[in-house]
Coordinates of N, CA and C in Angstrom, one line a residue:
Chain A
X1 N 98.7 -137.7 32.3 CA 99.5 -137.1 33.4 C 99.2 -137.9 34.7
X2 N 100.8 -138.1 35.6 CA 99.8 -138.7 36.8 C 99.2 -137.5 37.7
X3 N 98.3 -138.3 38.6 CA 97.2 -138.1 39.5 C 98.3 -137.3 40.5
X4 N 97.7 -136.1 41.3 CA 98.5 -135.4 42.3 C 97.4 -135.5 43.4
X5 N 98.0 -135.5 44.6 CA 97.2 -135.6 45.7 C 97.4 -134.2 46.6
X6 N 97.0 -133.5 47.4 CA 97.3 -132.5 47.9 C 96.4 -132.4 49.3
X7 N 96.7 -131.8 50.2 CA 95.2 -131.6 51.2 C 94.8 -130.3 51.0
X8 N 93.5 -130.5 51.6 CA 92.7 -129.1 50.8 C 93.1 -128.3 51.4
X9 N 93.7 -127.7 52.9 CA 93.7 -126.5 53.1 C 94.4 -126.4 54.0
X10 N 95.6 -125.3 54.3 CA 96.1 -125.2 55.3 C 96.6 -123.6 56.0
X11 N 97.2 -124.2 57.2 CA 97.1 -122.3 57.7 C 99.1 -121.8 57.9
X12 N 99.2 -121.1 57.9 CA 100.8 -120.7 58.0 C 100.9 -119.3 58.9
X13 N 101.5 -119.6 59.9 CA 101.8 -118.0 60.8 C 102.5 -117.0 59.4
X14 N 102.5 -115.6 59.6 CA 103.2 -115.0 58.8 C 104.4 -114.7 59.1
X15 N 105.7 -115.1 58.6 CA 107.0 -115.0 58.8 C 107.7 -116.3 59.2
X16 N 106.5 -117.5 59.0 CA 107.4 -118.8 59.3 C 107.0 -119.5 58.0
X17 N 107.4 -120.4 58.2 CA 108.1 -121.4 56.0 C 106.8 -121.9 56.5
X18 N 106.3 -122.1 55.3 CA 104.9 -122.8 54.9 C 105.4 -124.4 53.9
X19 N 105.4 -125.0 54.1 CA 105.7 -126.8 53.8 C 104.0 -127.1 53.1
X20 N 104.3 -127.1 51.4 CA 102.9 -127.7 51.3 C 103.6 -129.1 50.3
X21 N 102.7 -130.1 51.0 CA 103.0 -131.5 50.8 C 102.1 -131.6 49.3
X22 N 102.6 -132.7 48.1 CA 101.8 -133.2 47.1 C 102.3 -134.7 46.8
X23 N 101.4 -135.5 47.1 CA 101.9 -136.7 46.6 C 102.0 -137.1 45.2
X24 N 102.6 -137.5 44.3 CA 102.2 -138.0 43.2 C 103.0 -139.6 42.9
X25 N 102.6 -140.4 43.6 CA 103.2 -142.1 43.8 C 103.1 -142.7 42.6
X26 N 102.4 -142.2 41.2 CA 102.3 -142.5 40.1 C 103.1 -142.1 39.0
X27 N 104.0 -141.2 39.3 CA 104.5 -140.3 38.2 C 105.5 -141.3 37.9
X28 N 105.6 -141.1 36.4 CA 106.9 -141.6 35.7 C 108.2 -141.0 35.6
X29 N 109.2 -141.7 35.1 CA 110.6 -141.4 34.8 C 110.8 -140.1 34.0
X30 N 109.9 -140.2 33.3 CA 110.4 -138.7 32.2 C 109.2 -137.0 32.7
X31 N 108.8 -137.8 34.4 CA 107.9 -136.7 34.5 C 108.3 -135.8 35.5
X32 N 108.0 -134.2 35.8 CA 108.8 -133.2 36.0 C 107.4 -133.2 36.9
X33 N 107.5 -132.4 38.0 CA 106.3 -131.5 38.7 C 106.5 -130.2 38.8
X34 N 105.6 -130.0 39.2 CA 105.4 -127.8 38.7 C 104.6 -127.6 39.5
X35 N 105.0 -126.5 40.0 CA 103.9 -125.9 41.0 C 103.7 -124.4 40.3
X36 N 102.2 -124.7 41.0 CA 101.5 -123.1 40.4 C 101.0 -122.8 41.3
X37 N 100.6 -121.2 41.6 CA 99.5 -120.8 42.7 C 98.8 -120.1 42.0
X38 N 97.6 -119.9 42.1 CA 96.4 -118.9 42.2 C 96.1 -117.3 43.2
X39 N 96.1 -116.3 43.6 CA 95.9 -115.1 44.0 C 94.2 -115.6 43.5
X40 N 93.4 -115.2 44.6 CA 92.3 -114.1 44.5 C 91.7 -113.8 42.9
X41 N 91.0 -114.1 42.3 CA 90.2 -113.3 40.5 C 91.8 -113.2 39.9
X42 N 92.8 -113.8 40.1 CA 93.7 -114.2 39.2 C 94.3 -115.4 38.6
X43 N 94.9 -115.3 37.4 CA 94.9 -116.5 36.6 C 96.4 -117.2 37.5
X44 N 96.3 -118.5 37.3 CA 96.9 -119.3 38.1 C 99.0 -118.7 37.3
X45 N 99.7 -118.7 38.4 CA 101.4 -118.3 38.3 C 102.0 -119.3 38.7
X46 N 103.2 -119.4 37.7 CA 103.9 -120.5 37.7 C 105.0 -119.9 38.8
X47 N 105.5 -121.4 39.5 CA 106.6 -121.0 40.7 C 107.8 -121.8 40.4
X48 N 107.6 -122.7 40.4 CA 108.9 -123.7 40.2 C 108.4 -125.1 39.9
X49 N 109.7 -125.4 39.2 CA 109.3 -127.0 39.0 C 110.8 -128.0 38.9
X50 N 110.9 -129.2 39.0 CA 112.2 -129.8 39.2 C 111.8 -131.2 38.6
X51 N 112.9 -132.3 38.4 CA 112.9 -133.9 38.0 C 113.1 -134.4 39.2
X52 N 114.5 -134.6 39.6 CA 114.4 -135.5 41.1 C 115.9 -134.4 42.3
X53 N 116.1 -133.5 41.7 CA 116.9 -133.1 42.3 C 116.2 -131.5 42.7
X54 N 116.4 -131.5 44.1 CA 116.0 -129.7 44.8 C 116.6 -128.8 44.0
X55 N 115.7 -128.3 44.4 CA 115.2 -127.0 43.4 C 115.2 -125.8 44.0
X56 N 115.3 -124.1 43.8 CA 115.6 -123.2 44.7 C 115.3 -122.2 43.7
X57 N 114.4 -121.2 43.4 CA 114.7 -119.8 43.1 C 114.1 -118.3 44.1
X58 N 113.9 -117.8 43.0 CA 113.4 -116.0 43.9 C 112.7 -116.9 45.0
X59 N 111.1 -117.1 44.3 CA 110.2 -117.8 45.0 C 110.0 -118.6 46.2
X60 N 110.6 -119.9 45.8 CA 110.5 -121.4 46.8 C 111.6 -121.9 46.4
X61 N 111.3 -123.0 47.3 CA 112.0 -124.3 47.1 C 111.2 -125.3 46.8
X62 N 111.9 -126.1 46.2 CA 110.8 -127.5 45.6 C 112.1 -128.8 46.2
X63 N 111.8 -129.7 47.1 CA 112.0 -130.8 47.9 C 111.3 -131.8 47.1
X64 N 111.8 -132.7 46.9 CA 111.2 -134.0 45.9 C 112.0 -135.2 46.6
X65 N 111.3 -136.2 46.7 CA 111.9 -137.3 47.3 C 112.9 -138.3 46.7
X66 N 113.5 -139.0 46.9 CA 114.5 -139.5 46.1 C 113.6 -140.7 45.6
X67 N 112.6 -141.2 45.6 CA 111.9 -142.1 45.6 C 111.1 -141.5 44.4
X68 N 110.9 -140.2 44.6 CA 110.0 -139.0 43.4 C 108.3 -139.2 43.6
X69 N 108.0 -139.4 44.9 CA 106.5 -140.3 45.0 C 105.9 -139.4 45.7
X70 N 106.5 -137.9 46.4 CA 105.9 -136.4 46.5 C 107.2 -135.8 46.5
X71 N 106.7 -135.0 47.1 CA 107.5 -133.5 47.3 C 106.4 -132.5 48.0
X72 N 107.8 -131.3 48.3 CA 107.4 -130.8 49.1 C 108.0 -128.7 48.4
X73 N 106.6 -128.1 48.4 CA 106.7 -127.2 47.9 C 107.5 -125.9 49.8
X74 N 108.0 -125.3 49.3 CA 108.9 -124.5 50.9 C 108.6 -122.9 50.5
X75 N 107.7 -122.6 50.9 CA 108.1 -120.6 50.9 C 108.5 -120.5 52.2
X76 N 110.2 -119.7 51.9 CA 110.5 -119.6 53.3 C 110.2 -118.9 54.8
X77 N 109.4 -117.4 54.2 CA 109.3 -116.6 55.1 C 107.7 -116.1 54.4
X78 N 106.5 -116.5 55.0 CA 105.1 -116.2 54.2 C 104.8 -115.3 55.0
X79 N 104.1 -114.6 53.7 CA 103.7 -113.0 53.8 C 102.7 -113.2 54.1
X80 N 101.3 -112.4 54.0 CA 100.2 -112.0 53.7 C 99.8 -112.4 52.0
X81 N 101.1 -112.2 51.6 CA 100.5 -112.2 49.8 C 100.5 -113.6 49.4
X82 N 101.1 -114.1 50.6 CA 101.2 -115.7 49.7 C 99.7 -116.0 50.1
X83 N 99.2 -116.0 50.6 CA 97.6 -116.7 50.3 C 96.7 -116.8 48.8
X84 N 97.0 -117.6 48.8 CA 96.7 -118.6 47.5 C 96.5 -119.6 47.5
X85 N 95.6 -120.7 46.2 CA 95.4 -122.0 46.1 C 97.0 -122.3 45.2
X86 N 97.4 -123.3 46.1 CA 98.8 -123.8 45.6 C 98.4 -125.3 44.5
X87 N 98.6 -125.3 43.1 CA 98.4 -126.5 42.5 C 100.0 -127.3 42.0
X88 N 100.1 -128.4 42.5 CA 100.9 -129.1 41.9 C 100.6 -130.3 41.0
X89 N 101.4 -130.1 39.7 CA 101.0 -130.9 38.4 C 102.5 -131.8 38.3
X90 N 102.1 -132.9 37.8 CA 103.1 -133.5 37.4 C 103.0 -133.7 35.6
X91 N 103.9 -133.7 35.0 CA 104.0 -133.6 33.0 C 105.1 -134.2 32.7
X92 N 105.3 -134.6 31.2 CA 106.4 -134.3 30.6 C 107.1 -133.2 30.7
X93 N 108.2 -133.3 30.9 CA 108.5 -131.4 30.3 C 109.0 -131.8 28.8
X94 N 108.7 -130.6 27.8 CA 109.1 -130.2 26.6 C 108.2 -131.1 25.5
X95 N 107.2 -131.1 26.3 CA 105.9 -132.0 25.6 C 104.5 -131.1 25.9
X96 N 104.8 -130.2 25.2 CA 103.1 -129.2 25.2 C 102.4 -129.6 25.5
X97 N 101.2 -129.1 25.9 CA 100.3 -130.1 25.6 C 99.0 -129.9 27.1
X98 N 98.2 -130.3 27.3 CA 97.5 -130.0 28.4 C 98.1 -130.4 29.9
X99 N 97.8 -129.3 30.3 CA 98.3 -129.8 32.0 C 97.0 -129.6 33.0
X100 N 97.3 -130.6 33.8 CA 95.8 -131.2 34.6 C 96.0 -131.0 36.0
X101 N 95.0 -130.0 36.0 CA 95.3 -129.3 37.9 C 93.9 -129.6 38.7
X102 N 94.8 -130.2 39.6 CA 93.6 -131.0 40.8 C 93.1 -129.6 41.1
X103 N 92.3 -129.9 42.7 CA 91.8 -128.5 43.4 C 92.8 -128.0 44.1
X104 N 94.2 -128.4 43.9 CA 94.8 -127.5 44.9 C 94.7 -127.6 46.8
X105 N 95.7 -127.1 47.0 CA 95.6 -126.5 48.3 C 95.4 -125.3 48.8
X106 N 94.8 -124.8 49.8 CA 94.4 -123.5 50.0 C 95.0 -122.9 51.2
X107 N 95.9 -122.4 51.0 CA 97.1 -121.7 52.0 C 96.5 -120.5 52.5
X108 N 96.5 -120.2 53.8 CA 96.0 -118.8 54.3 C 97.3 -118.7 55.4
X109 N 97.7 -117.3 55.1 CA 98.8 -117.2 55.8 C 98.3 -116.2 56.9
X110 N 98.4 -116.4 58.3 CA 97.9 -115.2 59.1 C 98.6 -114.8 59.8
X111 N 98.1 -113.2 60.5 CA 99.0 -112.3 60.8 C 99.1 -113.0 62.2
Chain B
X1 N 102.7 -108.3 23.7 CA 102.6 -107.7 24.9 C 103.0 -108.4 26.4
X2 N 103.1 -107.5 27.3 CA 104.4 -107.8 28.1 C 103.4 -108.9 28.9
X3 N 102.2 -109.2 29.0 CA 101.4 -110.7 29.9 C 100.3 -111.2 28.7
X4 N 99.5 -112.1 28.9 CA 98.5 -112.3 28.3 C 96.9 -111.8 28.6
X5 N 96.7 -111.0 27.6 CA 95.3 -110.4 27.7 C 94.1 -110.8 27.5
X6 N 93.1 -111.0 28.0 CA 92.1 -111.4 27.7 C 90.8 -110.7 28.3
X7 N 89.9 -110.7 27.0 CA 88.9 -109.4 27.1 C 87.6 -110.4 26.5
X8 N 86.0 -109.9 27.4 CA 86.2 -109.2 28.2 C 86.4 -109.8 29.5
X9 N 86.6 -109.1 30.3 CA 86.8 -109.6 32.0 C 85.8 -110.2 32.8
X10 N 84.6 -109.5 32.2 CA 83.2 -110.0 33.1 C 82.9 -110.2 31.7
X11 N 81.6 -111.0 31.4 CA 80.6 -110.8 30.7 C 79.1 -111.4 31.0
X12 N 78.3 -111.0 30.9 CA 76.6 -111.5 31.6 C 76.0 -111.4 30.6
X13 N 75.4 -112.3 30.1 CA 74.5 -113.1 28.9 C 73.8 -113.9 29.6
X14 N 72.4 -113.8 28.1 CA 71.5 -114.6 29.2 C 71.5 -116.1 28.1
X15 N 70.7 -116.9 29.2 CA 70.9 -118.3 28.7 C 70.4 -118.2 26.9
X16 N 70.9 -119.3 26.3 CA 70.8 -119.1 25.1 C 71.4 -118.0 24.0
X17 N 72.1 -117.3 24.1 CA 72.8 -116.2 23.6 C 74.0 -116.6 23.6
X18 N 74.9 -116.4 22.4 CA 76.3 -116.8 21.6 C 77.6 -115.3 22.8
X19 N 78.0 -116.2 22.8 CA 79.4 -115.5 23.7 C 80.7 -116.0 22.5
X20 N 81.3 -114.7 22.5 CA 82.9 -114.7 22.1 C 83.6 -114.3 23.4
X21 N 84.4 -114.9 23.3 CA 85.8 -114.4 24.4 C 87.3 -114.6 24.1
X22 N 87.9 -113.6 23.8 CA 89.3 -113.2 22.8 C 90.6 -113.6 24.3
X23 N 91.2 -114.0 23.8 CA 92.9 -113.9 24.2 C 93.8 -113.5 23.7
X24 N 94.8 -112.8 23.9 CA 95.6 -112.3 22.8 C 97.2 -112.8 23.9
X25 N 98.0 -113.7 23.1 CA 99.0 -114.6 23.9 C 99.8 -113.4 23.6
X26 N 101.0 -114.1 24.7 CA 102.1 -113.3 25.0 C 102.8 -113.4 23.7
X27 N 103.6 -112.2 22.7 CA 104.3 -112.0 21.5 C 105.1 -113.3 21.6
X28 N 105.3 -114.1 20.7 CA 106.6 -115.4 20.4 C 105.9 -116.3 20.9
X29 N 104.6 -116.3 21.7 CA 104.1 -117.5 22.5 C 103.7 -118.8 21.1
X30 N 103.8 -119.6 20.6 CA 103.3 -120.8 19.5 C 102.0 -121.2 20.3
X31 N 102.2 -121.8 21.6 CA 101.1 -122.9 22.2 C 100.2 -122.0 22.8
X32 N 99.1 -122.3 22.9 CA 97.8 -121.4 23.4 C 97.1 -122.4 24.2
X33 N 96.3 -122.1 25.2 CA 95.4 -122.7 26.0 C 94.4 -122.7 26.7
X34 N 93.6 -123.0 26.3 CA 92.1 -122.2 27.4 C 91.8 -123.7 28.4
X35 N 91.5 -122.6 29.2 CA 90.9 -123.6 30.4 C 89.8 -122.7 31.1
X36 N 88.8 -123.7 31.8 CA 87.7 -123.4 32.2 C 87.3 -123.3 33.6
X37 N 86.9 -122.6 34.5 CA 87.2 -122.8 35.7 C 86.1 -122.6 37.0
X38 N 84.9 -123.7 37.6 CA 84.1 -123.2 38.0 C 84.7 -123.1 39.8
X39 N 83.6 -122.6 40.4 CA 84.1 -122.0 42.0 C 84.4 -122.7 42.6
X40 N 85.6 -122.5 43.4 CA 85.5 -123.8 44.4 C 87.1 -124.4 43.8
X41 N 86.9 -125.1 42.3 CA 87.7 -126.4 41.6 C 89.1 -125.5 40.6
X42 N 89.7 -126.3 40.5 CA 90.9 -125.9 40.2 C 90.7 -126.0 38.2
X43 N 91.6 -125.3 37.6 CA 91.1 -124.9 36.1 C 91.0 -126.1 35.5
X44 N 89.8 -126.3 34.7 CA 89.5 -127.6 33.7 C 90.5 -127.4 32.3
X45 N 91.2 -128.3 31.7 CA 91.2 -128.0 30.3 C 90.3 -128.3 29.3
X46 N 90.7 -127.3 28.6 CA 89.5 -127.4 27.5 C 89.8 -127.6 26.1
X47 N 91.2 -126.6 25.8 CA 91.9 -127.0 24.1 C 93.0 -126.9 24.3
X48 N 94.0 -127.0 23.0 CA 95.3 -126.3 22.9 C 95.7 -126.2 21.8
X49 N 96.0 -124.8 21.3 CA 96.7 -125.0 20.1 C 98.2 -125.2 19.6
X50 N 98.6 -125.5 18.7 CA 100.2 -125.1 18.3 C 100.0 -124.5 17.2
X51 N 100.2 -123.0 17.0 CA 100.2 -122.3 15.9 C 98.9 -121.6 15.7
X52 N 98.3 -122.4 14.3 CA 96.8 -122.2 14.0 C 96.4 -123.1 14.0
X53 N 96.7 -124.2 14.4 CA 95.9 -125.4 14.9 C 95.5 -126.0 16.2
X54 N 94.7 -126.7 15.8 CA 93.9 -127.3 17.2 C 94.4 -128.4 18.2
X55 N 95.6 -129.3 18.5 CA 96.4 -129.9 18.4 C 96.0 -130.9 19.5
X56 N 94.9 -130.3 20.6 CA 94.1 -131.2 21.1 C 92.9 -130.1 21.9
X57 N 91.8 -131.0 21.1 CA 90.1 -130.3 21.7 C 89.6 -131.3 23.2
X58 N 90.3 -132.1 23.2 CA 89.5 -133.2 23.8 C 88.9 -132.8 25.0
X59 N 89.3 -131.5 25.6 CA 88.3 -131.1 26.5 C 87.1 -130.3 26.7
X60 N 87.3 -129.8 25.1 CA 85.4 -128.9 24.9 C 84.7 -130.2 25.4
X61 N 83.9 -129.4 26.2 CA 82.4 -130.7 27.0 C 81.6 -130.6 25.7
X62 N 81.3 -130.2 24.8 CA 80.3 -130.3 23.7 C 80.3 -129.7 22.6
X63 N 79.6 -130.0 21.7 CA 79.4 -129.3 20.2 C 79.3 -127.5 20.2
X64 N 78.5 -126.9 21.5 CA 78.2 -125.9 21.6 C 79.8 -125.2 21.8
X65 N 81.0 -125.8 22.1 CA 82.2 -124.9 22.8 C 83.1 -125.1 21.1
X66 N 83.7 -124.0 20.9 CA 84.7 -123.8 19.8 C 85.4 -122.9 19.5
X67 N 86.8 -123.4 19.4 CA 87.9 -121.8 19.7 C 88.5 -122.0 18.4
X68 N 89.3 -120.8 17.9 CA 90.2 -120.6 16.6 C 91.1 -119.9 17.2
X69 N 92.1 -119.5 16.3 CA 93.6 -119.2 16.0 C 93.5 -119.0 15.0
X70 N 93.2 -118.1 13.9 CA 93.6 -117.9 12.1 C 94.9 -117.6 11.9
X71 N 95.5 -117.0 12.7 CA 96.5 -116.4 12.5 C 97.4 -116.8 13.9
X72 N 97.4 -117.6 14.4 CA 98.5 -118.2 15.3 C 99.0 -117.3 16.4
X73 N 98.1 -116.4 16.5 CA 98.4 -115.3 17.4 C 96.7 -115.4 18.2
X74 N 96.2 -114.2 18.3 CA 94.7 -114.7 18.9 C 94.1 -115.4 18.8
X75 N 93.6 -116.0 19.4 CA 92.3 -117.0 20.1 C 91.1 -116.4 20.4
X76 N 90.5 -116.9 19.6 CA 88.9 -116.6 20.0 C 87.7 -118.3 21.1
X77 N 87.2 -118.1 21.6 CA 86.8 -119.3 22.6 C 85.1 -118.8 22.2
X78 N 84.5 -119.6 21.4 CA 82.9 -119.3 20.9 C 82.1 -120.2 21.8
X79 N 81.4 -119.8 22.3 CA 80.3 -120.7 23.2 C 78.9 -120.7 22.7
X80 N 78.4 -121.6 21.5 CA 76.9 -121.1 21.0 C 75.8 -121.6 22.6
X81 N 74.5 -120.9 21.8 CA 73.3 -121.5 22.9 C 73.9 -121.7 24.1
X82 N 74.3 -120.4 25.0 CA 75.0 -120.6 26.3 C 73.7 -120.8 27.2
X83 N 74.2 -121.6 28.5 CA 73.5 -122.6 29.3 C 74.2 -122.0 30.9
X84 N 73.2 -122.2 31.3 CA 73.5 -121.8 32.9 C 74.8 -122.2 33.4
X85 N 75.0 -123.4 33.6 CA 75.8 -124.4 33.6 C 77.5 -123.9 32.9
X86 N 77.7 -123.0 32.0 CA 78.5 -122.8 31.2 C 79.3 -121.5 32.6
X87 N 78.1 -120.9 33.3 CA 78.8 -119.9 33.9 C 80.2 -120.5 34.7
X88 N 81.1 -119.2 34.2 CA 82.6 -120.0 34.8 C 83.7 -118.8 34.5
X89 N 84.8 -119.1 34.9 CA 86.0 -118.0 35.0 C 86.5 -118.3 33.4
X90 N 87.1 -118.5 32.7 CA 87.5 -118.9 31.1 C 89.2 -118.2 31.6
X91 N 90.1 -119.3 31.5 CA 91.4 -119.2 31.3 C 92.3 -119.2 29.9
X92 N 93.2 -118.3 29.8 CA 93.9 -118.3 28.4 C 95.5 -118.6 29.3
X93 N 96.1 -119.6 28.8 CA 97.4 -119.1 28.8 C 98.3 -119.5 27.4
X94 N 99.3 -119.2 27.7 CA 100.1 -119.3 26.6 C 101.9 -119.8 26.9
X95 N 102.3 -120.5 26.1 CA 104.0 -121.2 26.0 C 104.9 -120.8 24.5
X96 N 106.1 -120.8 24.9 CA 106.8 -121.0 23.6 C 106.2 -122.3 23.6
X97 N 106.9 -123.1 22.3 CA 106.4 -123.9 22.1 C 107.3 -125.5 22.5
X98 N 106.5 -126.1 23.1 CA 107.5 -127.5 24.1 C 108.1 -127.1 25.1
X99 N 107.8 -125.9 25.6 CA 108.0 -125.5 27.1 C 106.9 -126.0 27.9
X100 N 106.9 -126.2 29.2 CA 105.6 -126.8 29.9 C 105.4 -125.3 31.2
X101 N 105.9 -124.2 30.9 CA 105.6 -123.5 31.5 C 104.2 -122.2 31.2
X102 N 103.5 -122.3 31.5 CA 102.0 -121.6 31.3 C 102.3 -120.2 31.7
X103 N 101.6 -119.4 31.2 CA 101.4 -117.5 31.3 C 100.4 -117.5 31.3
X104 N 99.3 -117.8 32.2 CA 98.1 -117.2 32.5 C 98.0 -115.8 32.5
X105 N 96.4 -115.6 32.1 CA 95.9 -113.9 31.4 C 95.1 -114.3 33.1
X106 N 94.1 -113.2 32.9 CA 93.4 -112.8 34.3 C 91.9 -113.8 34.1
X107 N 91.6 -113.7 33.2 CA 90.5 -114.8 32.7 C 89.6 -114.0 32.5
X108 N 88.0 -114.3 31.9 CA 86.8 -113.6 31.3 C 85.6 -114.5 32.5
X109 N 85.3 -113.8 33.1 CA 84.1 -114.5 34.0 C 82.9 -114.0 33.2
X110 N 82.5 -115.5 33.0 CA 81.0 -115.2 32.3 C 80.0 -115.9 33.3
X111 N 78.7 -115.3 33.1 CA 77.6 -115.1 33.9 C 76.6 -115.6 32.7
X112 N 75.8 -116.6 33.2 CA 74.4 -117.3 32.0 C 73.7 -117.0 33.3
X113 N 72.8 -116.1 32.5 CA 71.5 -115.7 33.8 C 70.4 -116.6 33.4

């Protein structure tokens, strides 16, 4: 899998879009990125993932470069609940198999 | 069942003593996964199955870590002669099968005193 780069930690007012940056300048043509967050003594939740074209559900938005060399994960309006370690992975998709999660970013969203 | 369960939640053993820790995947899930996870770092992998098989171990750190699937539904994660060092969060998730999307359970924090 390629290597993802992320910065360790960042802060977000509550009610303004939180922008978490992931580089992955390595990834191949058949590889998809996924973002997961972590909650607090919880197992890590899947949010979204895309190939080279934006991405949008309940959740986020996923922004990917046309180049595909990062992207950019978007919660539009951060709660309090979004504080979480945010991991983004790059994979095959529809190729099981282990998926390899850096340390993440650590989002604290304050009041 | 409607998430992935995994029991127990905590457990505290002391060094050298055999630990079981059960997952029970989401109904229809094929692929299974444990991952390992100490403070601080984001989840290590450890196996994966497809079905009742082992389909890649390459992340048990050693002879002492060993998981099953008899029946392609629960997972058991055996840790003989546990070691200080072992203390950690223990992750189960689960996929249909060739989906790359994960169901994490809440995980089993174990404690080697």
């Amino acid at each position: 899998d390629a290597k993802t780069t992320q910065p360790t930690s960042m802060d977000c007012a509550e009610g303004r879009a939180a922008n978490l940056p992931c580089n992955h300048s390595t990834i191949s043509g058949n590889e998809y990125v996924y973002w997961y967050r972590q909650i607090h003594s919880q197992g890590p939740q899947y949010i979204i993932h895309g190939l080279k074209n934006n991405e949008t559900n309940e959740m986020a938005s996923l922004i990917i470069t046309e180049d595909r060399k990062s992207s950019t994960l978007i919660l539009p309006h951060a709660t309090l609940r979004d504080t979480a370690v945010y991991y983004c992975i790059v994979r095959p998709r529809g190729n099981a198999g282990k998926s390899t999660f850096g340390d993440g970013t650590t989002l604290t969203v304050k009041p | 069942g409607a998430g992935v369960s995994q029991t127990p939640s905590n457990k505290v053993t002391e060094k050298g003593k055999y630990v079981e820790l059960r997952c029970d995947p989401i109904s229809g899930h094929t692929a299974l996964y444990w991952y390992r996870q100490s403070l601080g770092q984001g989840p290590e992998f450890l196996i994966y199955f497809q079905g009742t098989g082992a389909a890649d171990d390459s992340g048990l750190p050693n002879d002492r870590f060993f998981a099953v699937r008899p029946e392609g539904s629960v997972s058991t994660l055996k840790i003989q002669r546990t070691e200080r060092g072992d203390s950690a969060v223990y992750l189960c998730a689960s996929s249909f099968s060739g989906a790359n999307v994960l169901t994490f359970g809440a995980g089993s924090r174990l404690t080697v005193l």
